[in-house]
Short mmCIF file of C-alpha atoms in Angstrom, two decimals:
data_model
loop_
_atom_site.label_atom_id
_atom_site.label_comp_id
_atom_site.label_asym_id
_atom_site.label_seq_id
_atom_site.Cartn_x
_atom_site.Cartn_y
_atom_site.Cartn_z
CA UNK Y 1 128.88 91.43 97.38
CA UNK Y 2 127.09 94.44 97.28
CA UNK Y 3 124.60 93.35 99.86
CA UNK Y 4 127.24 92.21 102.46
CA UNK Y 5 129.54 95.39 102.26
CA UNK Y 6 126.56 97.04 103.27
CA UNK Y 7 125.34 94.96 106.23
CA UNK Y 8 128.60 95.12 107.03
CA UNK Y 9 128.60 98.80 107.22
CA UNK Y 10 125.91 99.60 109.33
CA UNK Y 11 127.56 97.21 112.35
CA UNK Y 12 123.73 95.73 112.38
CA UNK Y 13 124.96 92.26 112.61
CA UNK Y 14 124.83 90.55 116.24
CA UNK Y 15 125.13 86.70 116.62
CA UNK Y 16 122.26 85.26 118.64
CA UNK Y 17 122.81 83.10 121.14
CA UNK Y 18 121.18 79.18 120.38
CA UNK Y 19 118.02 79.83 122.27
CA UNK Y 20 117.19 82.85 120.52
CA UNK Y 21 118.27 81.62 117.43
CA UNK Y 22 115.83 78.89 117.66
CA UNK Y 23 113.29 81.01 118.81
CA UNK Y 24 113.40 82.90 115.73
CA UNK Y 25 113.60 80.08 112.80
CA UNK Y 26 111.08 78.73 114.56
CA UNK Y 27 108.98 81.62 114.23
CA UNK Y 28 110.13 82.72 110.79
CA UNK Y 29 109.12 79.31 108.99
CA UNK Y 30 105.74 80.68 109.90
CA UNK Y 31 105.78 83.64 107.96
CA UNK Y 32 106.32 84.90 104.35
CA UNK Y 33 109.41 85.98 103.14
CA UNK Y 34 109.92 89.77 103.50
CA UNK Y 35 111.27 92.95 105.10
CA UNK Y 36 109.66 91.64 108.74
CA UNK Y 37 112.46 88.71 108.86
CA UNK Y 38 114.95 91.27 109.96
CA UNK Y 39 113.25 92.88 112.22
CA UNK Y 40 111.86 89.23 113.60
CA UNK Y 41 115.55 88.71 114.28
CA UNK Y 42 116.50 91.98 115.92
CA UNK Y 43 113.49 91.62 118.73
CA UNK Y 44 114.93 88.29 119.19
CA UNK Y 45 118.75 89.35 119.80
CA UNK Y 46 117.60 92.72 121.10
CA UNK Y 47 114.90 91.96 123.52
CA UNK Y 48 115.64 94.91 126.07
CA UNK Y 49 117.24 97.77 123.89
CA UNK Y 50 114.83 100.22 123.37
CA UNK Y 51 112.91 99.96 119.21
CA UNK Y 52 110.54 102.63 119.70
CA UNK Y 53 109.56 105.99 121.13
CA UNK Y 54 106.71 107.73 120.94
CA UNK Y 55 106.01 111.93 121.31
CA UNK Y 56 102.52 112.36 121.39
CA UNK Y 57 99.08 114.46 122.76
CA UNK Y 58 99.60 112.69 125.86
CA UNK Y 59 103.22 112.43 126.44
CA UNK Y 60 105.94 110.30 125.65
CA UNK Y 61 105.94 106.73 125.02
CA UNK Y 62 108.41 104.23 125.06
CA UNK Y 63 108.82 100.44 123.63
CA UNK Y 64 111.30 97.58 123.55
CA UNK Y 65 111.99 95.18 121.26
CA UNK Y 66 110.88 92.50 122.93
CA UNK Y 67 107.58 94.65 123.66
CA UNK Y 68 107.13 95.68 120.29
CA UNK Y 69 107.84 91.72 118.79
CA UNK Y 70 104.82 90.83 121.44
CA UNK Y 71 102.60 93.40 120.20
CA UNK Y 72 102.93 92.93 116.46
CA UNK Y 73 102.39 89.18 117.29
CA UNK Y 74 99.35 90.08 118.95
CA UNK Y 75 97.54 92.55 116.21
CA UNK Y 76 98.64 89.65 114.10
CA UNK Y 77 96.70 86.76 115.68
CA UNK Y 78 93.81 89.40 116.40
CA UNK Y 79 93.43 89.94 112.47
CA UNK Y 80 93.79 86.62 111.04
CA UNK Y 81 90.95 85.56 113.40
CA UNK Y 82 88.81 88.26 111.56
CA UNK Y 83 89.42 86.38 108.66
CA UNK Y 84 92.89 88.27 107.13
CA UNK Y 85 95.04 85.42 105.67
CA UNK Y 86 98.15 86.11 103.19
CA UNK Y 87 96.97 87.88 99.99
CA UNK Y 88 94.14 89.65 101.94
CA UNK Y 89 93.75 93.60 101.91
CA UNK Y 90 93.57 95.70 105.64
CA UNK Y 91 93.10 99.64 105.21
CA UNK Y 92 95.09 101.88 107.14
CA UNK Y 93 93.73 105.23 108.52
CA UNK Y 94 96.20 105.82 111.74
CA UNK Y 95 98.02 108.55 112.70
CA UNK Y 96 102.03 108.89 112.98
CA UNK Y 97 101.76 106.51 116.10
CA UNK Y 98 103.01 102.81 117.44
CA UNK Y 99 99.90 101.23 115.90
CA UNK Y 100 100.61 102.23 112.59
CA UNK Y 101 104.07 100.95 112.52
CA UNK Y 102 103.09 97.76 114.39
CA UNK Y 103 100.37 97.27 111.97
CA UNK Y 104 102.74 97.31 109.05
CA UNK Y 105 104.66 94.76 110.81
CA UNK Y 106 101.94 92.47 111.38
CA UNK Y 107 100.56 92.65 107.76
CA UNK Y 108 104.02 91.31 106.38
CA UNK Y 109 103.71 88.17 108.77
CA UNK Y 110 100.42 87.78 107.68
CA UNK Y 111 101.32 88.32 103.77
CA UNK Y 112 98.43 90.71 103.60
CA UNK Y 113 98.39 93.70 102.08
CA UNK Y 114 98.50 97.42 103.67
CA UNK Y 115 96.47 100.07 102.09
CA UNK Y 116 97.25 103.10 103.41
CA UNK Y 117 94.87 106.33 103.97
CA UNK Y 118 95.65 109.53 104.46
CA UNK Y 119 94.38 110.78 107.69
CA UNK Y 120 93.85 114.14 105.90
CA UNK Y 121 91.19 112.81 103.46
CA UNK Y 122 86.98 112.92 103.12
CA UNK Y 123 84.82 110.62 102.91
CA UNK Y 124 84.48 110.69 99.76
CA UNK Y 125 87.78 110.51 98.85
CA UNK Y 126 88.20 107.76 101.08
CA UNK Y 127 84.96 105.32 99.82
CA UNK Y 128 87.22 106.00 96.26
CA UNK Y 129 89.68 104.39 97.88
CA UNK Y 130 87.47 101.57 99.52
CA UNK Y 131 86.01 100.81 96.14
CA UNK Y 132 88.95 100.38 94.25
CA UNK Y 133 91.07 98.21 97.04
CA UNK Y 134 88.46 96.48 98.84
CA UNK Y 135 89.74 95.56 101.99
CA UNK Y 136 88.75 93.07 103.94
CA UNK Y 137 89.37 94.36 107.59
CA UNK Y 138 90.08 98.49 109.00
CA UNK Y 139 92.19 99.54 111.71
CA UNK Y 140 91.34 103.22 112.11
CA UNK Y 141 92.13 106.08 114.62
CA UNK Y 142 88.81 107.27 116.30
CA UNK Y 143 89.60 111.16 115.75
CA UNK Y 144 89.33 109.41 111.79
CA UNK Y 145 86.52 106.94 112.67
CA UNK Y 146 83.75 109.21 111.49
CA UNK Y 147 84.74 109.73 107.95
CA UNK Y 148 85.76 106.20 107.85
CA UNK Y 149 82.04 105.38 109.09
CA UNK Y 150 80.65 107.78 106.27
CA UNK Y 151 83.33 106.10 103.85
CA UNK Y 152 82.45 102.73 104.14
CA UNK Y 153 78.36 103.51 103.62
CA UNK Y 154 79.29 105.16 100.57
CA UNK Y 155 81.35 102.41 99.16
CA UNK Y 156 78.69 100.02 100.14
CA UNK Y 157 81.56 98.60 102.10
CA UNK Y 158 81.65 96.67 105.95
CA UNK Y 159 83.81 93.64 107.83
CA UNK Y 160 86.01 94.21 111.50
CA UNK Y 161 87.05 97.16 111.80
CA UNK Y 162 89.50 97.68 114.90
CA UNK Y 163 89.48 101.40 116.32
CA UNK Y 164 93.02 102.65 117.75
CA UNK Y 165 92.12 104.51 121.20
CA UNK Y 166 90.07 103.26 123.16
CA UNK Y 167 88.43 105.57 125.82
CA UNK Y 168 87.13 108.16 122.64
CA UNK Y 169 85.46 105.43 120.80
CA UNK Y 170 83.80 102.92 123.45
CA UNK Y 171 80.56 104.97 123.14
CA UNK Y 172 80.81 105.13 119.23
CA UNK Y 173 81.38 101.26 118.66
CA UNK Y 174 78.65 100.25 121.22
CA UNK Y 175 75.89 98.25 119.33
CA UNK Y 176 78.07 97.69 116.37
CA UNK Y 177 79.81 94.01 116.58
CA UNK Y 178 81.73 93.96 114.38
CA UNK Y 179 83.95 97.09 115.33
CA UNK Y 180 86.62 96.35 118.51
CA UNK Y 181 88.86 99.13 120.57
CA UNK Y 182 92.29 98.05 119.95
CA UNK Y 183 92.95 97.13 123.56
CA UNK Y 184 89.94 94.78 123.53
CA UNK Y 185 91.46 92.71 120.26
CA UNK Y 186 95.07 92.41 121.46
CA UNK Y 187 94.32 91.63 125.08
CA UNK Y 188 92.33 88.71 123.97
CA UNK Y 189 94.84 88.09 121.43
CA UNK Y 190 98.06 85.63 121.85
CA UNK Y 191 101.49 87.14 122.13
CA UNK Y 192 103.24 84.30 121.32
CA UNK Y 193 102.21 81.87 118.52
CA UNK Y 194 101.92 83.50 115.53
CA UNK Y 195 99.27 81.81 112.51
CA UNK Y 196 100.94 80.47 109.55
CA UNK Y 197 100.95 81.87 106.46
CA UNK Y 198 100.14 79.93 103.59
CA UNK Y 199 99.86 80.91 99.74
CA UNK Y 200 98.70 84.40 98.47
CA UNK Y 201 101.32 86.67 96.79
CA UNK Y 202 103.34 87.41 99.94
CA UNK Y 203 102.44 90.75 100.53
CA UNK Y 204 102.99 94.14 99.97
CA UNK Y 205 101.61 97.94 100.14
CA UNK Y 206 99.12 99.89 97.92
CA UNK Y 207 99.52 103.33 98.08
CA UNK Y 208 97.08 106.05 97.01
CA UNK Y 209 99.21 108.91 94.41
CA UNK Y 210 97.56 112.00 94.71
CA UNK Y 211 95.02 112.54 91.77
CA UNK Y 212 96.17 115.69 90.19
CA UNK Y 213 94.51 114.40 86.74
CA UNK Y 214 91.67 112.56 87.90
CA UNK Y 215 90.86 110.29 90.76
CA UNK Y 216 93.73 108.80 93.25
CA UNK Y 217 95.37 105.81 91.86
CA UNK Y 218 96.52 102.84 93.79
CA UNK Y 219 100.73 102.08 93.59
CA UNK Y 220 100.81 98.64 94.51
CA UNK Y 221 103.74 97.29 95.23
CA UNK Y 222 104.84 93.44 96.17
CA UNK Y 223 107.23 93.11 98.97
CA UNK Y 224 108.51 89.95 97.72
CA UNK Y 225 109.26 90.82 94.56
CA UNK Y 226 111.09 94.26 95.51
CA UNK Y 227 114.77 93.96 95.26
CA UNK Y 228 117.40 95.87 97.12
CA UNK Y 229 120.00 97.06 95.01
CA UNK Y 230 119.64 100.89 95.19
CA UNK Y 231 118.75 100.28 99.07
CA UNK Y 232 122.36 99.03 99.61
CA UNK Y 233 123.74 101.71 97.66
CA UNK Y 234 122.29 104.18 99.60
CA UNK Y 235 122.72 102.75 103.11
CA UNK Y 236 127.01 102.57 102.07
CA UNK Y 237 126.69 106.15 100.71
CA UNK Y 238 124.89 107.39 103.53
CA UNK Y 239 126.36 105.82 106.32
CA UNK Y 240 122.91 103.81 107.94
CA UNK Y 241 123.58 101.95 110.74
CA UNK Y 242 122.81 99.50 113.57
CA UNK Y 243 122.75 102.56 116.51
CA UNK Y 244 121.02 105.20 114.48
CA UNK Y 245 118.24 107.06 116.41
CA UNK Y 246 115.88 108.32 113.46
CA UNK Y 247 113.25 110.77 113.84
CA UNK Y 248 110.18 110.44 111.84
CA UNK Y 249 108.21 113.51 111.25
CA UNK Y 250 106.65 112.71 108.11
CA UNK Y 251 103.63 111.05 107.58
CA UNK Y 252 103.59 107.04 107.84
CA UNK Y 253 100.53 106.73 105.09
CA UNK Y 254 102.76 108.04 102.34
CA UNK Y 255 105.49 105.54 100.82
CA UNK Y 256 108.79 107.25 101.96
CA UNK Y 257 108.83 107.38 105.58
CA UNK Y 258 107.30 103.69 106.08
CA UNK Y 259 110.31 102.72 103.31
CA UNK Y 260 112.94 104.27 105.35
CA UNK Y 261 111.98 103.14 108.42
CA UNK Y 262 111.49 99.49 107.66
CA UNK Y 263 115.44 99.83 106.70
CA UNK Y 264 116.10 101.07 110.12
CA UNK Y 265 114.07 98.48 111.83
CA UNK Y 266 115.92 96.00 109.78
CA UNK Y 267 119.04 97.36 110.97
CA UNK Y 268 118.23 97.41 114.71
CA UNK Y 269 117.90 101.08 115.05
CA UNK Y 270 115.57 102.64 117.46
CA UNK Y 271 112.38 105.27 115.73
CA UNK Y 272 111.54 107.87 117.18
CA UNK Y 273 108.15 108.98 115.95
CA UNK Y 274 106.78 112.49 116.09
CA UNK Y 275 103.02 112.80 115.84
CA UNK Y 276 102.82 116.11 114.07
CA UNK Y 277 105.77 117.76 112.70
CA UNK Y 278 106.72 121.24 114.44
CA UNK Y 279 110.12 122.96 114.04
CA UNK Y 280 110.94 124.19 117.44
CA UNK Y 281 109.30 120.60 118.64
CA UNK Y 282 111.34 118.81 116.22
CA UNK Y 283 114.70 120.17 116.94
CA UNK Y 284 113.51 119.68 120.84
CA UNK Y 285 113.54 116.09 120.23
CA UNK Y 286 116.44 115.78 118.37
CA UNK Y 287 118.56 117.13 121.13
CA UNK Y 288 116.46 115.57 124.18
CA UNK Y 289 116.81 111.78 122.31
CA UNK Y 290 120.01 112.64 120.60
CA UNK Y 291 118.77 111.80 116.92
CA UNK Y 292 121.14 110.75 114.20
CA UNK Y 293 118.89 110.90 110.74
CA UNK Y 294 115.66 111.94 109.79
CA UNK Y 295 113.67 112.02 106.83
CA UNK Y 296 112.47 115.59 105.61
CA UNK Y 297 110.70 117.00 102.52
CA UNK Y 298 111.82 120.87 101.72
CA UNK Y 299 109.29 122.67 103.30
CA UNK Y 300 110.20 121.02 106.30
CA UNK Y 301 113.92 121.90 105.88
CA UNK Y 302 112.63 125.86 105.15
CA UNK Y 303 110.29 125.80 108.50
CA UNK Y 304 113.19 124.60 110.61
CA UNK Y 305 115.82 126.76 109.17
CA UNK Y 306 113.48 130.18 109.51
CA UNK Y 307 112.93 130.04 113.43
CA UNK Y 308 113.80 132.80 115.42
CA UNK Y 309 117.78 133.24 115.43
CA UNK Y 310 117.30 132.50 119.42
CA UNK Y 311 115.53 129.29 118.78
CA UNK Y 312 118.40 127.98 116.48
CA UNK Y 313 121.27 129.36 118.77
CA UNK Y 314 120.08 127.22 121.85
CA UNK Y 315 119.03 124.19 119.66
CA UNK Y 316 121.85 121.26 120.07
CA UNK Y 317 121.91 119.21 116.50
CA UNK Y 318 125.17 118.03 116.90
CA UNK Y 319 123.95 114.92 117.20
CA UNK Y 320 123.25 114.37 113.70
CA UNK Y 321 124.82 112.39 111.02
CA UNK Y 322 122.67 112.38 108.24
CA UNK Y 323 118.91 114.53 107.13
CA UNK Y 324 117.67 113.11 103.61
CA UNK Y 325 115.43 114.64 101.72
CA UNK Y 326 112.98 113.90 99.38
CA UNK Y 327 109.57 113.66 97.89
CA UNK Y 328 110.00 117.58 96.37
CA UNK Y 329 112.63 119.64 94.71
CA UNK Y 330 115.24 120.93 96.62
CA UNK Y 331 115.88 124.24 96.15
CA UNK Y 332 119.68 125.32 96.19
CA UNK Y 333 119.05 127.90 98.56
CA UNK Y 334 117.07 125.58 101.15
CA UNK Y 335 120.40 123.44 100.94
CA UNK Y 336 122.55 126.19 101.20
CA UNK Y 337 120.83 127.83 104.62
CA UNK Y 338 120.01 124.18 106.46
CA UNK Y 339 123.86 123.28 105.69
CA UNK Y 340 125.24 126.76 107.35
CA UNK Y 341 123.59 126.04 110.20
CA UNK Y 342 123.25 122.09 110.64
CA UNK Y 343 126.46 121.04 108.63
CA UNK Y 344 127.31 119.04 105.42
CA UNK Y 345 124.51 116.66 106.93
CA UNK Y 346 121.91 116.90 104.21
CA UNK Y 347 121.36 114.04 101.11
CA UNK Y 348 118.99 114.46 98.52
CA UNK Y 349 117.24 111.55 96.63
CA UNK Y 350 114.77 111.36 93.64
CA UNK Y 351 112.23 108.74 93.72
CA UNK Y 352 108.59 108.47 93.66
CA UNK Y 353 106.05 105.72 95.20
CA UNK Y 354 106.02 104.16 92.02
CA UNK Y 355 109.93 103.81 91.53
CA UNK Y 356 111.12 103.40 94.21
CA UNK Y 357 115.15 105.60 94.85
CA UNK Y 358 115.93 106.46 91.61
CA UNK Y 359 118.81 108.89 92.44
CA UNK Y 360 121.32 109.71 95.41
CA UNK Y 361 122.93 113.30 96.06
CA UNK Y 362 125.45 114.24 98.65
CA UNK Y 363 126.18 117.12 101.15
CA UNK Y 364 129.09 117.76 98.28
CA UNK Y 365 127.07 117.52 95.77
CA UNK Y 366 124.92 120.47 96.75
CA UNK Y 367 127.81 122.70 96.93
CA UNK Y 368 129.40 121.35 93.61
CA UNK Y 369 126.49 120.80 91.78
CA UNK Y 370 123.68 123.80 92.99
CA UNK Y 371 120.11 121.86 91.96
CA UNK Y 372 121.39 118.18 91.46
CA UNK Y 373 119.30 115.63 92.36
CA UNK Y 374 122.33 113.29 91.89
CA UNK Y 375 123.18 110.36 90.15
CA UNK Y 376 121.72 107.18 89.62
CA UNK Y 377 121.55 104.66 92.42
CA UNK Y 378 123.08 100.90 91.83
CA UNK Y 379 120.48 99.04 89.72
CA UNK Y 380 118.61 101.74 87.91
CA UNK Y 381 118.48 102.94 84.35
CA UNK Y 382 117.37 105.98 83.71
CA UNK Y 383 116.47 107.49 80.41
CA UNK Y 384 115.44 110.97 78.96
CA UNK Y 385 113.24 110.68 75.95
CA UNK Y 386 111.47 113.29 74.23
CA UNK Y 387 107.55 112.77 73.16
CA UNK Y 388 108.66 110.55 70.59
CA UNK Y 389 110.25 108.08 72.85
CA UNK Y 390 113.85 109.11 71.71
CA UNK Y 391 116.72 109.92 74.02
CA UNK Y 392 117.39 113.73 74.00
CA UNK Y 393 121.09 114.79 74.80
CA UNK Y 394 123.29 115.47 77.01
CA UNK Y 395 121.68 118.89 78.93
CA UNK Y 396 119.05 118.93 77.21
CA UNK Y 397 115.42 118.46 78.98
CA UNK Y 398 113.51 115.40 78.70
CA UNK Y 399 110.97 113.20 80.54
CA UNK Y 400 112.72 110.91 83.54
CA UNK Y 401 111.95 107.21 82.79
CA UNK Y 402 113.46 104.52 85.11
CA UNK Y 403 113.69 100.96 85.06
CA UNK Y 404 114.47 98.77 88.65
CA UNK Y 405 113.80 96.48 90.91
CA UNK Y 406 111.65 98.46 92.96
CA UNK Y 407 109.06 99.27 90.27
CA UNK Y 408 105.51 99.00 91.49
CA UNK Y 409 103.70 95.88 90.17
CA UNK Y 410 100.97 97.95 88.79
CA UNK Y 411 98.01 100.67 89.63
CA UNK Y 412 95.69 98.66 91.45
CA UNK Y 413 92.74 97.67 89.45
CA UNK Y 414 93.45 100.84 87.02
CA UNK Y 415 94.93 98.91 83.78
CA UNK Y 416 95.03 101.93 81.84
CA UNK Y 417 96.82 103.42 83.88
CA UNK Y 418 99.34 100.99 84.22
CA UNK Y 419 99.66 100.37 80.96
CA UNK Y 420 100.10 104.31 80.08
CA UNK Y 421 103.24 104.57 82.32
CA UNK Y 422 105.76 102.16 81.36
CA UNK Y 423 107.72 102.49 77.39
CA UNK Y 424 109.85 99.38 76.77
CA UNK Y 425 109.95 98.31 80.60
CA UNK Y 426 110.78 101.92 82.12
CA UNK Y 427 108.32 104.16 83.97
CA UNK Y 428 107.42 107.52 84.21
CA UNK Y 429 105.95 109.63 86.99
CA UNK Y 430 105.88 112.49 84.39
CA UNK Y 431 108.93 114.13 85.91
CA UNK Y 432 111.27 116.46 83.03
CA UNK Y 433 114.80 116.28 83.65
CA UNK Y 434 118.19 116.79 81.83
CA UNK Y 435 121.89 115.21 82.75
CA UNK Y 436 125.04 116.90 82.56
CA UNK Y 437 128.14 115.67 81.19
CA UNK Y 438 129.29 113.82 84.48
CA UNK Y 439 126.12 111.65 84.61
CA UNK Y 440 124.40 114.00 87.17
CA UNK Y 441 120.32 114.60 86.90
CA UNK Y 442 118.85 118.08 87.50
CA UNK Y 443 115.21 118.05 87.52
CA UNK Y 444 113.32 121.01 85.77
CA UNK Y 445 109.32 120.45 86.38
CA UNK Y 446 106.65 118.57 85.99
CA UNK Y 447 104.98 117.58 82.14
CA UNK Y 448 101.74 118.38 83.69
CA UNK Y 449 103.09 121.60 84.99
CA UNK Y 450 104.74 122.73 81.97
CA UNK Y 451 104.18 126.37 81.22
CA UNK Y 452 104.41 127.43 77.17
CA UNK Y 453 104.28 131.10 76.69
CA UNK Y 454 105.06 132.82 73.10
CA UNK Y 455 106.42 128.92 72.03
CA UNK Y 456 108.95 128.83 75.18
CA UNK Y 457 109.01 126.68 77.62
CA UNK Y 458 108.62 127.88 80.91
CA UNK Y 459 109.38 125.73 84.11
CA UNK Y 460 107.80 126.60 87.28
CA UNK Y 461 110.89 124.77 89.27
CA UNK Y 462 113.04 127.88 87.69
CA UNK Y 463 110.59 130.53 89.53
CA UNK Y 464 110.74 128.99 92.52
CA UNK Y 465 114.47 128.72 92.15
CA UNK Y 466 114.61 133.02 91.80
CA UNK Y 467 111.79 133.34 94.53
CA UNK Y 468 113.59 131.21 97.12
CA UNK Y 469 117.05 133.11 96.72
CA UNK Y 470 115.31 136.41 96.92
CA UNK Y 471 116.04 138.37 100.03
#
């Protein structure tokens, strides 16, 4: 019931008509189950509407659905004949660009496995990564291809490796078979029939947490596996829908863009991706493609809201219907100066890559409630528990376990580490949190980050709180 109230809601539903309909079972008895089903269906009903648009270096780009359907079918057929079959591993080092999003997409017809890179990282960081995941195929951005080149003769590591544009790495890949442009591998790739998918685990995502105690470890979670329940929740709360136009500014290798925008896709909505997030450039696009939602993290929120008075004055935002953010507290005062100037717009969730949306707050909320992160979602339990694994009480501070059907299957090829997380079934990021008496969480810091001075506790979240309302 849940489920159907909210595809209901977001007005995503179109009937196809019996040729398309065919088209598409025929195509999706092909292919593991998964998030790319949906979106299978909207290219088919949706040929001609516009599913993606591009601002980058060299200008703005623009794809339909039945474009976009083509192209995913190609990078698909160009990396199973390199040897990617379901349960197989393909590393990710692109940019916030068409490829990466494509890529994604052809990965879940596959039932391979994405592991994304940061574009920001070293070689050496990024042979760690190699090591641990061992992929079996690359598709890399050349501006990245030299650290990926240094990366994989550290790790010892080699197989295809497809380069994203072209004309800056011809000369590098000469002499080096293995390694194709992008252009070169989907031209000679079909857009039609896609390869069938057969065994493996169906799929998923491993993504790299940054390693504040130690080396990166790999969230891997199983697409097929994942349930929905908080997802639903959210998209009823929020309002998602079918005709949302939803900017994405932040970057596709982490888990909470990619998450959010395979719910758009699924909906039919059209992404409008921003290569490097700007303020004045963001805002610029949100009036010029009249943008409904986007995805934010704070500082984001504190760049946009500090522009010159001028810049904000001539800005047009009216477009909007909903900003989330997430991924870092949200300071009362950041909510307080975005919503005086943008409107009671801005949602709040808690959640981390290995959880998954824990908790939901509202443009309300923030008023209500100063600091909230909200309550919990449909289909999670959350507990506070002290070191000793008991629950503390009500407004009192203890460390955020949850328990859903998001939860990661595991740290890839780190047992330990897996095994350290969980107590009786829930997980913990190492988040320290307290709930008042109506069921809403406020979070306080991290356990890592925990300050004790004199035998006090001293949370750095509370600083930042003072700091950020100071004039």
């Amino acid at each position: 019931m849940l489920y159907a109230r909210a595809l209901r809601s977001t007005g995503s539903i179109g009937l196809a008509r019996p040729a398309q309909l065919a088209e598409f079972l025929r195509a999706a008895v092909k292919v593991q189950p998964g998030p790319h089903l949906a979106v299978m269906y909207q290219a088919a009903i949706h040929a001609d509407r516009e599913a993606l648009v591009e601002y980058g270096e060299t200008g703005v780009r623009r794809m339909t659905w039945g474009e976009l359907a083509a192209t995913t079918t190609r990078l698909t057929n160009a990396l199973h004949a390199r040897g990617i079959a379901s349960g197989g591993r393909v590393a990710l080092m692109l940019p916030n660009g068409a490829e990466c999003l494509i890529a994604q997409q052809a990965l879940g017809l596959l039932g391979a496995t994405a592991v994304q890179i940061g574009y920001r990282l070293k070689a050496g960081e990024i042979a760690h990564i190699l090591t641990n995941a061992e992929p079996g195929a690359t598709l890399v951005h050349a501006d990245y291809l030299a650290e990926m080149t240094a990366a994989r003769a550290q790790a010892g590591r080699s197989g295809p490796m497809i380069v994203v544009d072209e004309p800056r790495s011809a000369t590098r890949t000469a002499g080096a078979p293995e390694i194709a442009a992008w252009d070169r591998a989907l031209a000679a790739a079909s857009p039609h029939e896609l390869p069938r998918a057969r065994g493996g685990d169906g799929g998923g995502v491993i993504v790299y947490t940054s390693g504040t105690t130690g080396k990166s470890k790999g969230a891997h979670r199983n697409l097929r596996h994942t349930g929905l329940e908080s997802v639903a929740d959210m998209v009823l709360q929020v309002g998602l829908r079918g005709d949302d136009r939803h900017l994405v500014v932040c970057p596709l290798y982490h888990s909470m863009a990619p998450a959010f925008v395979a719910i758009l896709l699924a909906l039919g909505a059209t992404i409008v991706l921003m290569n490097h997030f700007d303020p004045a450039g963001a805002l610029d696009i949100i009036a010029r493609e009249r943008i409904t939602s986007t995805l934010m993290v704070p500082t984001m929120l504190v760049r946009i809201t500090s522009l010159p008075s001028e810049v904000l004055a001539r800005s047009d935002a009216s477009s909007l219907r909903w900003v989330m953010s997430g991924a870092a507290p949200l300071s009362t005062e950041t909510a307080r100066r975005f919503m005086d100037r943008f409107g009671p717009v801005l949602w709040n969730f808690y959640g981390s890559t290995e959880t998954g949306m824990v908790t939901l707050a509202g443009p309300d909320d923030h008023v209500a409630r100063p600091g909230t992160i909200g309550r919990a979602l449909c289909g999670n339990e959350i507990r506070l528990l002290d070191d000793a694994g008991h629950e503390v009480a009500t407004g009192e501070v203890g460390e955020l376990y949850a328990r859903n059907s998001m939860l990661i299957t595991g740290y890839h090829r780190t047992a330990e580490a897996t095994a350290a997380s969980p107590r009786a079934g829930l997980f913990s990021v190492g988040d320290l949190a307290r709930r008042d008496a109506d069921g809403y969480y406020y979070l306080e810091s991290r356990k890592h980050d925990l300050v004790i001075s004199g035998g006090v506790n001293i949370y750095p979240r509370e600083i930042e709180d003072h700091l950020c309302a100071h004039p």
